[in-house]
Amino acid sequence: MKLVKPSFEIKYITPNILEVIEEFGRTSYKSEDKITSGSAEKFVKMIIKRKHFSVLEAGDLFVKFYANRGFSHEQVRHRIVSYNQESTRYCNYSKDRFNKEVSFCDPEYMSLDYLQEKLKISSENAREIIKIWVLAYSRAEQSYLKMIELGLPAQLARDVLSIGIKTEINVKTNISEWRHILILRNYSDTY
């Protein structure tokens, strides 16, 4: 069993994104003549302040997330977004290219510090929770691998894997929708 820290990579941003958004948005204000070298950042800040978020749809951002299936299930609820996700149907984790092991996310909350300090769980109970968590994932991995060894196709054996299994999901959408996603999922409330 392998534990993976959740993370992300920005894979693509519309080239000159601020300038693209400015050119796109200035049509609304018929102020194209105000485009200068360095005017884009100020313009984008202004449209955000005015809550004119549709202008942000002019720029795309493609991000690859390494997270658990629970995260990906929330993410794919957004409709104007393009997705491509690692498939437990087509990936057979008993193969050499996966080192014959299943990867699970190692979430921040499954640490002694988090359980004790943030959740106020006693040291003894926190250690027991972590022990149960590791055992559950180990048993899921063992069951999955054994069923495949016995002849069950990976796409059927995957039923024993938990929502904590590591997945990779590519997400591409415009800046306006990213803003909406980050607010909706409580990742940021600053914009």
GROMACS .gro file of C-alpha atoms in nm:
model
  191
    1MET     CA    1   0.000   0.000   0.000
    2LYS     CA    2   0.128   0.342  -0.094
    3LEU     CA    3   0.020   0.673   0.065
    4VAL     CA    4   0.023   0.986  -0.151
    5LYS     CA    5  -0.004   1.348  -0.036
    6PRO     CA    6  -0.283   1.534  -0.221
    7SER     CA    7  -0.141   1.796  -0.456
    8PHE     CA    8  -0.195   1.976  -0.786
    9GLU     CA    9  -0.005   2.102  -1.089
   10ILE     CA   10  -0.102   2.392  -1.314
   11LYS     CA   11  -0.055   2.242  -1.660
   12TYR     CA   12  -0.173   2.524  -1.887
   13ILE     CA   13  -0.281   2.887  -1.862
   14THR     CA   14  -0.412   3.084  -2.157
   15PRO     CA   15  -0.101   3.268  -2.281
   16ASN     CA   16  -0.104   3.634  -2.174
   17ILE     CA   17  -0.422   3.561  -1.979
   18LEU     CA   18  -0.459   3.905  -1.823
   19GLU     CA   19  -0.420   4.071  -2.162
   20VAL     CA   20  -0.671   3.831  -2.320
   21ILE     CA   21  -0.924   3.901  -2.044
   22GLU     CA   22  -0.866   4.275  -2.078
   23GLU     CA   23  -0.916   4.272  -2.455
   24PHE     CA   24  -1.226   4.055  -2.417
   25GLY     CA   25  -1.372   4.268  -2.138
   26ARG     CA   26  -1.301   4.615  -2.271
   27THR     CA   27  -1.558   4.549  -2.544
   28SER     CA   28  -1.825   4.580  -2.273
   29TYR     CA   29  -1.699   4.924  -2.181
   30LYS     CA   30  -1.595   5.023  -2.536
   31SER     CA   31  -1.260   5.119  -2.387
   32GLU     CA   32  -1.023   4.928  -2.614
   33ASP     CA   33  -0.833   5.253  -2.666
   34LYS     CA   34  -0.721   5.234  -2.301
   35ILE     CA   35  -0.524   4.913  -2.355
   36THR     CA   36  -0.158   4.984  -2.284
   37SER     CA   37   0.144   4.788  -2.177
   38GLY     CA   38   0.069   4.708  -1.813
   39SER     CA   39  -0.302   4.804  -1.811
   40ALA     CA   40  -0.436   4.447  -1.797
   41GLU     CA   41  -0.378   4.377  -1.426
   42LYS     CA   42  -0.552   4.698  -1.322
   43PHE     CA   43  -0.844   4.625  -1.556
   44VAL     CA   44  -0.889   4.269  -1.425
   45LYS     CA   45  -0.883   4.392  -1.064
   46MET     CA   46  -1.149   4.648  -1.158
   47ILE     CA   47  -1.384   4.393  -1.315
   48ILE     CA   48  -1.346   4.163  -1.013
   49LYS     CA   49  -1.425   4.454  -0.781
   50ARG     CA   50  -1.735   4.531  -0.993
   51LYS     CA   51  -1.829   4.160  -0.984
   52HIS     CA   52  -1.831   4.150  -1.364
   53PHE     CA   53  -1.718   3.788  -1.351
   54SER     CA   54  -1.837   3.681  -1.697
   55VAL     CA   55  -1.534   3.863  -1.842
   56LEU     CA   56  -1.309   3.611  -1.666
   57GLU     CA   57  -1.451   3.341  -1.895
   58ALA     CA   58  -1.205   3.454  -2.164
   59GLY     CA   59  -0.909   3.277  -2.001
   60ASP     CA   60  -0.866   2.905  -1.939
   61LEU     CA   61  -0.669   2.726  -1.671
   62PHE     CA   62  -0.594   2.351  -1.682
   63VAL     CA   63  -0.498   2.195  -1.348
   64LYS     CA   64  -0.410   1.834  -1.268
   65PHE     CA   65  -0.511   1.723  -0.918
   66TYR     CA   66  -0.371   1.427  -0.727
   67ALA     CA   67  -0.644   1.362  -0.473
   68ASN     CA   68  -0.887   1.104  -0.343
   69ARG     CA   69  -1.205   0.997  -0.519
   70GLY     CA   70  -1.413   1.199  -0.272
   71PHE     CA   71  -1.250   1.519  -0.397
   72SER     CA   72  -1.299   1.416  -0.758
   73HIS     CA   73  -1.668   1.335  -0.698
   74GLU     CA   74  -1.721   1.692  -0.574
   75GLN     CA   75  -1.516   1.842  -0.857
   76VAL     CA   76  -1.707   1.682  -1.144
   77ARG     CA   77  -2.034   1.847  -1.039
   78HIS     CA   78  -1.932   2.165  -1.221
   79ARG     CA   79  -2.082   2.168  -1.570
   80ILE     CA   80  -1.878   2.407  -1.784
   81VAL     CA   81  -1.562   2.220  -1.707
   82SER     CA   82  -1.368   1.956  -1.903
   83TYR     CA   83  -1.247   1.650  -1.713
   84ASN     CA   84  -1.033   1.344  -1.766
   85GLN     CA   85  -0.975   1.112  -1.470
   86GLU     CA   86  -0.767   0.806  -1.389
   87SER     CA   87  -1.000   0.510  -1.432
   88THR     CA   88  -1.025   0.229  -1.178
   89ARG     CA   89  -1.203   0.039  -1.454
   90TYR     CA   90  -0.906   0.041  -1.691
   91CYS     CA   91  -0.617   0.064  -1.444
   92ASN     CA   92  -0.527  -0.273  -1.299
   93TYR     CA   93  -0.321  -0.197  -0.988
   94SER     CA   94  -0.198  -0.557  -0.966
   95LYS     CA   95   0.026  -0.490  -1.267
   96ASP     CA   96   0.398  -0.409  -1.251
   97ARG     CA   97   0.350  -0.051  -1.378
   98PHE     CA   98   0.163   0.021  -1.051
   99ASN     CA   99   0.421  -0.175  -0.848
  100LYS     CA  100   0.143  -0.423  -0.772
  101GLU     CA  101  -0.001  -0.189  -0.510
  102VAL     CA  102  -0.292   0.046  -0.460
  103SER     CA  103  -0.222   0.410  -0.378
  104PHE     CA  104  -0.439   0.593  -0.127
  105CYS     CA  105  -0.438   0.961  -0.037
  106ASP     CA  106  -0.270   1.049   0.289
  107PRO     CA  107  -0.494   1.332   0.409
  108GLU     CA  108  -0.380   1.605   0.647
  109TYR     CA  109  -0.649   1.509   0.897
  110MET     CA  110  -0.505   1.161   0.946
  111SER     CA  111  -0.214   1.275   1.161
  112LEU     CA  112  -0.165   1.286   1.536
  113ASP     CA  113  -0.122   1.664   1.528
  114TYR     CA  114  -0.443   1.725   1.337
  115LEU     CA  115  -0.652   1.477   1.535
  116GLN     CA  116  -0.527   1.602   1.870
  117GLU     CA  117  -0.495   1.975   1.806
  118LYS     CA  118  -0.768   2.051   1.553
  119LEU     CA  119  -1.024   1.788   1.650
  120LYS     CA  120  -0.933   1.768   2.021
  121ILE     CA  121  -0.914   1.388   2.019
  122SER     CA  122  -0.712   1.227   2.294
  123SER     CA  123  -0.368   1.091   2.209
  124GLU     CA  124  -0.481   0.733   2.275
  125ASN     CA  125  -0.791   0.765   2.056
  126ALA     CA  126  -0.599   0.946   1.781
  127ARG     CA  127  -0.346   0.661   1.763
  128GLU     CA  128  -0.629   0.406   1.748
  129ILE     CA  129  -0.804   0.599   1.468
  130ILE     CA  130  -0.484   0.604   1.260
  131LYS     CA  131  -0.431   0.233   1.324
  132ILE     CA  132  -0.788   0.152   1.209
  133TRP     CA  133  -0.749   0.377   0.903
  134VAL     CA  134  -0.425   0.206   0.792
  135LEU     CA  135  -0.574  -0.138   0.855
  136ALA     CA  136  -0.888  -0.058   0.651
  137TYR     CA  137  -0.682   0.055   0.351
  138SER     CA  138  -0.445  -0.242   0.383
  139ARG     CA  139  -0.738  -0.484   0.388
  140ALA     CA  140  -0.897  -0.315   0.087
  141GLU     CA  141  -0.571  -0.345  -0.107
  142GLN     CA  142  -0.522  -0.709  -0.007
  143SER     CA  143  -0.880  -0.798  -0.104
  144TYR     CA  144  -0.853  -0.620  -0.439
  145LEU     CA  145  -0.524  -0.789  -0.530
  146LYS     CA  146  -0.643  -1.134  -0.417
  147MET     CA  147  -0.966  -1.114  -0.619
  148ILE     CA  148  -0.768  -1.026  -0.932
  149GLU     CA  149  -0.526  -1.310  -0.861
  150LEU     CA  150  -0.828  -1.541  -0.845
  151GLY     CA  151  -0.945  -1.425  -1.188
  152LEU     CA  152  -1.184  -1.136  -1.123
  153PRO     CA  153  -1.137  -0.848  -1.371
  154ALA     CA  154  -0.999  -0.526  -1.221
  155GLN     CA  155  -1.314  -0.335  -1.312
  156LEU     CA  156  -1.513  -0.568  -1.083
  157ALA     CA  157  -1.252  -0.601  -0.807
  158ARG     CA  158  -1.244  -0.220  -0.774
  159ASP     CA  159  -1.570  -0.232  -0.576
  160VAL     CA  160  -1.373  -0.307  -0.257
  161LEU     CA  161  -1.157   0.005  -0.294
  162SER     CA  162  -1.254   0.300  -0.078
  163ILE     CA  163  -1.323   0.661  -0.164
  164GLY     CA  164  -0.974   0.732  -0.027
  165ILE     CA  165  -0.802   0.573  -0.327
  166LYS     CA  166  -0.564   0.814  -0.499
  167THR     CA  167  -0.680   0.940  -0.836
  168GLU     CA  168  -0.550   1.185  -1.092
  169ILE     CA  169  -0.801   1.422  -1.248
  170ASN     CA  170  -0.738   1.682  -1.517
  171VAL     CA  171  -0.965   1.986  -1.490
  172LYS     CA  172  -0.985   2.267  -1.747
  173THR     CA  173  -1.221   2.561  -1.731
  174ASN     CA  174  -1.225   2.936  -1.748
  175ILE     CA  175  -1.112   3.168  -1.471
  176SER     CA  176  -1.468   3.268  -1.379
  177GLU     CA  177  -1.566   2.907  -1.314
  178TRP     CA  178  -1.243   2.844  -1.118
  179ARG     CA  179  -1.340   3.137  -0.896
  180HIS     CA  180  -1.686   2.981  -0.847
  181ILE     CA  181  -1.539   2.638  -0.769
  182LEU     CA  182  -1.292   2.773  -0.514
  183ILE     CA  183  -1.562   2.966  -0.331
  184LEU     CA  184  -1.818   2.684  -0.346
  185ARG     CA  185  -1.569   2.428  -0.215
  186ASN     CA  186  -1.447   2.667   0.059
  187TYR     CA  187  -1.095   2.682  -0.082
  188SER     CA  188  -1.103   3.059  -0.093
  189ASP     CA  189  -1.341   3.336  -0.001
  190THR     CA  190  -1.109   3.624  -0.082
  191TYR     CA  191  -1.239   3.705  -0.431
   0.00000   0.00000   0.00000
